[in-house]
Tab-separated table of C-alpha atoms in Angstrom:
chain	number	residue	atom	x	y	z
A	1	MET	CA	33.482	37.939	-27.223
A	2	VAL	CA	34.424	34.653	-28.916
A	3	VAL	CA	31.818	31.923	-28.479
A	4	ALA	CA	33.280	28.481	-27.709
A	5	ILE	CA	32.721	25.869	-30.405
A	6	SER	CA	31.051	22.652	-29.249
A	7	ARG	CA	32.830	19.331	-29.731
A	8	PRO	CA	30.294	18.064	-32.314
A	9	GLU	CA	30.609	21.317	-34.279
A	10	ALA	CA	34.411	21.132	-34.148
A	11	LEU	CA	34.340	17.560	-35.469
A	12	ARG	CA	31.945	18.564	-38.250
A	13	ARG	CA	34.193	21.414	-39.316
A	14	GLN	CA	37.282	19.198	-39.210
A	15	ALA	CA	35.586	16.623	-41.447
A	16	GLU	CA	34.587	19.390	-43.853
A	17	LEU	CA	38.148	20.707	-43.860
A	18	PHE	CA	39.807	17.331	-44.449
A	19	THR	CA	37.639	16.506	-47.480
A	20	ALA	CA	37.775	19.963	-49.101
A	21	PRO	CA	39.984	20.511	-52.169
A	22	SER	CA	43.387	21.747	-51.033
A	23	HIS	CA	42.904	25.341	-52.180
A	24	GLU	CA	39.638	25.523	-50.221
A	25	ALA	CA	41.145	23.819	-47.174
A	26	ALA	CA	44.098	26.237	-47.252
A	27	ARG	CA	41.669	29.144	-47.071
A	28	LEU	CA	39.525	27.524	-44.385
A	29	LEU	CA	42.553	26.890	-42.138
A	30	ILE	CA	43.309	30.579	-41.654
A	31	GLY	CA	42.292	31.440	-38.086
A	32	TRP	CA	42.306	27.855	-36.783
A	33	THR	CA	44.603	26.948	-33.865
A	34	LEU	CA	47.256	24.258	-34.303
A	35	THR	CA	49.292	22.900	-31.388
A	36	VAL	CA	51.813	20.120	-30.779
A	37	ASP	CA	51.926	18.970	-27.155
A	38	GLY	CA	50.054	22.156	-26.261
A	39	VAL	CA	52.507	24.499	-27.997
A	40	GLY	CA	51.402	26.506	-31.031
A	41	GLY	CA	49.018	29.209	-32.162
A	42	ARG	CA	46.650	30.571	-34.791
A	43	ILE	CA	47.317	29.647	-38.399
A	44	VAL	CA	47.867	32.871	-40.352
A	45	GLU	CA	49.428	31.622	-43.600
A	46	THR	CA	49.032	28.512	-45.778
A	47	GLU	CA	49.733	27.236	-49.281
A	48	ALA	CA	47.770	24.664	-51.277
A	49	TYR	CA	49.196	21.832	-53.395
A	50	HIS	CA	47.309	19.385	-55.633
A	51	PHE	CA	48.236	16.117	-57.340
A	52	GLU	CA	47.795	17.734	-60.792
A	53	ASP	CA	49.945	20.699	-59.740
A	54	PRO	CA	53.522	20.551	-61.142
A	55	ALA	CA	54.794	22.312	-57.999
A	56	SER	CA	53.453	19.532	-55.749
A	57	HIS	CA	55.530	16.644	-54.398
A	58	SER	CA	52.713	14.337	-55.501
A	59	PHE	CA	52.729	15.394	-59.163
A	60	SER	CA	54.832	12.432	-60.342
A	61	GLY	CA	52.934	9.877	-58.260
A	62	PRO	CA	53.584	8.037	-54.999
A	63	THR	CA	57.138	7.601	-53.673
A	64	PRO	CA	58.506	6.555	-50.274
A	65	ARG	CA	58.978	10.260	-49.476
A	66	ASN	CA	55.461	11.461	-50.328
A	67	ALA	CA	53.486	8.296	-49.479
A	68	VAL	CA	51.529	10.075	-46.720
A	69	MET	CA	50.047	12.423	-49.333
A	70	PHE	CA	48.360	9.415	-50.925
A	71	GLY	CA	47.010	8.044	-47.658
A	72	PRO	CA	44.086	9.060	-45.447
A	73	VAL	CA	43.126	12.717	-45.135
A	74	GLY	CA	43.649	14.534	-41.856
A	75	HIS	CA	47.205	13.247	-41.489
A	76	ILE	CA	50.456	15.219	-41.322
A	77	TYR	CA	52.999	15.047	-44.151
A	78	VAL	CA	56.474	16.189	-43.054
A	79	TYR	CA	59.411	16.653	-45.423
A	80	ARG	CA	62.878	18.175	-45.292
A	81	SER	CA	63.377	21.355	-47.322
A	82	TYR	CA	66.821	21.990	-48.831
A	83	GLY	CA	68.213	19.397	-46.437
A	84	ILE	CA	67.853	21.868	-43.558
A	85	HIS	CA	64.291	22.639	-42.446
A	86	TRP	CA	61.313	20.432	-41.713
A	87	CYS	CA	58.004	21.499	-43.276
A	88	MET	CA	54.539	20.413	-42.116
A	89	ASN	CA	51.531	19.797	-44.355
A	90	LEU	CA	47.946	18.669	-43.795
A	91	VAL	CA	46.742	15.978	-46.219
A	92	CYS	CA	43.263	16.772	-47.533
A	93	GLY	CA	40.949	16.648	-50.510
A	94	PRO	CA	38.434	14.385	-52.241
A	95	ALA	CA	41.204	12.511	-54.113
A	96	PRO	CA	44.666	11.316	-53.010
A	97	GLY	CA	47.756	13.470	-53.409
A	98	SER	CA	46.780	16.918	-52.110
A	99	ALA	CA	47.954	18.822	-49.047
A	100	VAL	CA	48.178	22.237	-47.400
A	101	LEU	CA	51.553	23.590	-46.280
A	102	ILE	CA	51.319	25.369	-42.923
A	103	ARG	CA	53.484	28.420	-43.531
A	104	ALA	CA	53.035	30.579	-40.424
A	105	LEU	CA	51.414	30.767	-37.002
A	106	GLU	CA	50.693	33.600	-34.619
A	107	PRO	CA	52.148	32.182	-31.380
A	108	THR	CA	49.555	31.977	-28.599
A	109	ARG	CA	50.413	28.922	-26.480
A	110	GLY	CA	53.749	27.824	-25.005
A	111	ILE	CA	55.558	30.944	-26.163
A	112	ASP	CA	58.361	30.514	-23.609
A	113	LEU	CA	59.086	27.053	-24.989
A	114	MET	CA	59.135	28.398	-28.533
A	115	ILE	CA	61.590	31.114	-27.504
A	116	ALA	CA	63.905	28.508	-25.972
A	117	ARG	CA	63.683	26.238	-29.010
A	118	ARG	CA	64.262	29.030	-31.527
A	119	GLY	CA	66.877	30.904	-29.491
A	120	LEU	CA	65.224	34.295	-29.945
A	121	GLU	CA	62.605	36.381	-28.190
A	122	GLU	CA	60.854	38.286	-30.995
A	123	PRO	CA	57.345	36.725	-31.163
A	124	ARG	CA	56.911	37.738	-34.798
A	125	LEU	CA	59.833	35.549	-35.868
A	126	LEU	CA	59.023	32.427	-33.867
A	127	CYS	CA	56.711	30.790	-36.445
A	128	SER	CA	56.892	33.075	-39.506
A	129	GLY	CA	57.808	30.461	-42.077
A	130	PRO	CA	57.396	26.679	-42.382
A	131	GLY	CA	60.917	25.867	-41.141
A	132	ARG	CA	60.733	28.240	-38.180
A	133	LEU	CA	57.285	26.922	-37.318
A	134	CYS	CA	58.470	23.305	-37.215
A	135	GLN	CA	61.484	24.227	-35.092
A	136	ALA	CA	59.282	26.144	-32.634
A	137	LEU	CA	56.860	23.200	-32.366
A	138	THR	CA	59.657	20.546	-32.598
A	139	VAL	CA	57.990	18.879	-35.590
A	140	THR	CA	60.280	16.386	-37.367
A	141	ARG	CA	60.064	13.385	-39.649
A	142	ALA	CA	58.978	11.410	-36.581
A	143	HIS	CA	55.597	13.168	-36.891
A	144	ASN	CA	55.136	12.151	-40.522
A	145	GLY	CA	51.855	10.263	-40.976
A	146	LEU	CA	50.322	11.179	-37.608
A	147	ARG	CA	46.750	12.450	-37.403
A	148	VAL	CA	46.333	16.165	-36.866
A	149	ASP	CA	43.269	15.606	-34.653
A	150	HIS	CA	45.040	13.171	-32.282
A	151	PRO	CA	47.776	13.825	-29.697
A	152	PRO	CA	50.384	15.206	-29.791
A	153	PHE	CA	48.572	17.370	-32.366
A	154	ALA	CA	45.402	19.357	-31.821
A	155	LEU	CA	43.555	21.369	-34.456
A	156	GLU	CA	40.766	23.680	-33.308
A	157	PRO	CA	38.392	25.661	-35.541
A	158	GLY	CA	38.538	29.423	-35.202
A	159	PRO	CA	36.275	32.352	-36.029
A	160	PRO	CA	36.088	33.697	-39.593
A	161	ALA	CA	39.177	35.568	-40.806
A	162	ASP	CA	39.697	38.318	-43.356
A	163	ILE	CA	41.863	36.606	-45.966
A	164	VAL	CA	44.346	37.858	-48.533
A	165	VAL	CA	45.463	35.737	-51.503
A	166	GLY	CA	48.691	35.630	-53.497
A	167	PRO	CA	51.102	33.402	-55.463
A	168	ARG	CA	53.063	30.728	-53.643
A	169	ILE	CA	56.641	31.277	-52.443
A	170	GLY	CA	59.912	29.447	-53.112
A	171	ILE	CA	58.797	27.328	-56.082
A	172	THR	CA	59.880	27.268	-59.731
A	173	LYS	CA	56.787	25.699	-61.316
A	174	ALA	CA	53.222	27.046	-61.454
A	175	VAL	CA	54.569	30.214	-59.843
A	176	ASP	CA	51.534	32.319	-60.746
A	177	VAL	CA	48.909	30.050	-59.182
A	178	PRO	CA	47.247	32.140	-56.410
A	179	TRP	CA	47.196	29.407	-53.780
A	180	ARG	CA	48.904	31.212	-50.907
A	181	PHE	CA	46.472	32.419	-48.242
A	182	GLY	CA	46.991	34.642	-45.222
A	183	GLU	CA	45.224	36.644	-42.582
A	184	ARG	CA	44.966	40.226	-43.754
A	185	GLY	CA	47.108	42.581	-41.690
A	186	SER	CA	48.852	39.831	-39.702
A	187	ARG	CA	52.406	40.695	-38.704
A	188	TYR	CA	53.198	36.993	-38.308
A	189	VAL	CA	53.116	35.929	-41.980
A	190	SER	CA	56.420	34.872	-43.521
A	191	LYS	CA	56.374	37.561	-46.230
A	192	PRO	CA	53.996	40.384	-47.146
A	193	PHE	CA	51.306	39.618	-49.716
A	194	PRO	CA	51.083	41.539	-53.005
A	195	THR	CA	48.358	44.168	-52.883
A	196	GLY	CA	45.268	44.142	-55.066
A	197	LEU	CA	44.794	40.367	-55.337
A	198	GLY	CA	41.569	40.161	-53.401
A	199	SER	CA	40.320	38.955	-50.071
A	200	LYS	CA	37.473	36.979	-48.634
A	201	THR	CA	35.953	36.404	-45.237
A	202	ASN	CA	35.358	32.698	-44.519
């Protein structure tokens, strides 16, 4: 039985999450529930990026594109990947320029809407990747800069998860940094994790 989290406790955990270094926040987010207008699910895969990280959009400093990364924590940074897919990140950390990419969700709410938006019925494929996830939740550049704890977004803490760690995907710099986090055994992650890289329960 899952015990409901009180509002004060949820706010405390959100504040802790938003101010944590990105690699810690990325780990903490596994098992939380993210929704947009009530549609979404459990976060099962994330990646961390830091302003001193050459793979991060913030590495070269503020630009019109990445300005949200240098603003208040707890806000959503949305960018277009390869000119095709939107990707959603949560700005966090004790210093400006860090964020967590939300890579995959386990769909739990509004699944019928996700199926209609994605044009397929296989639940495993609805949100298994940052582009698919944004399409299923209809996240676009219009959401850039919005707070993740205010409508249309909602972010709810979840119970502890068994976490697996691995290198990030689809980058050409800092490729060996183990800042990709996922829920162990989840069939909803975008790609399997390498074995033998460790795990931790939050």
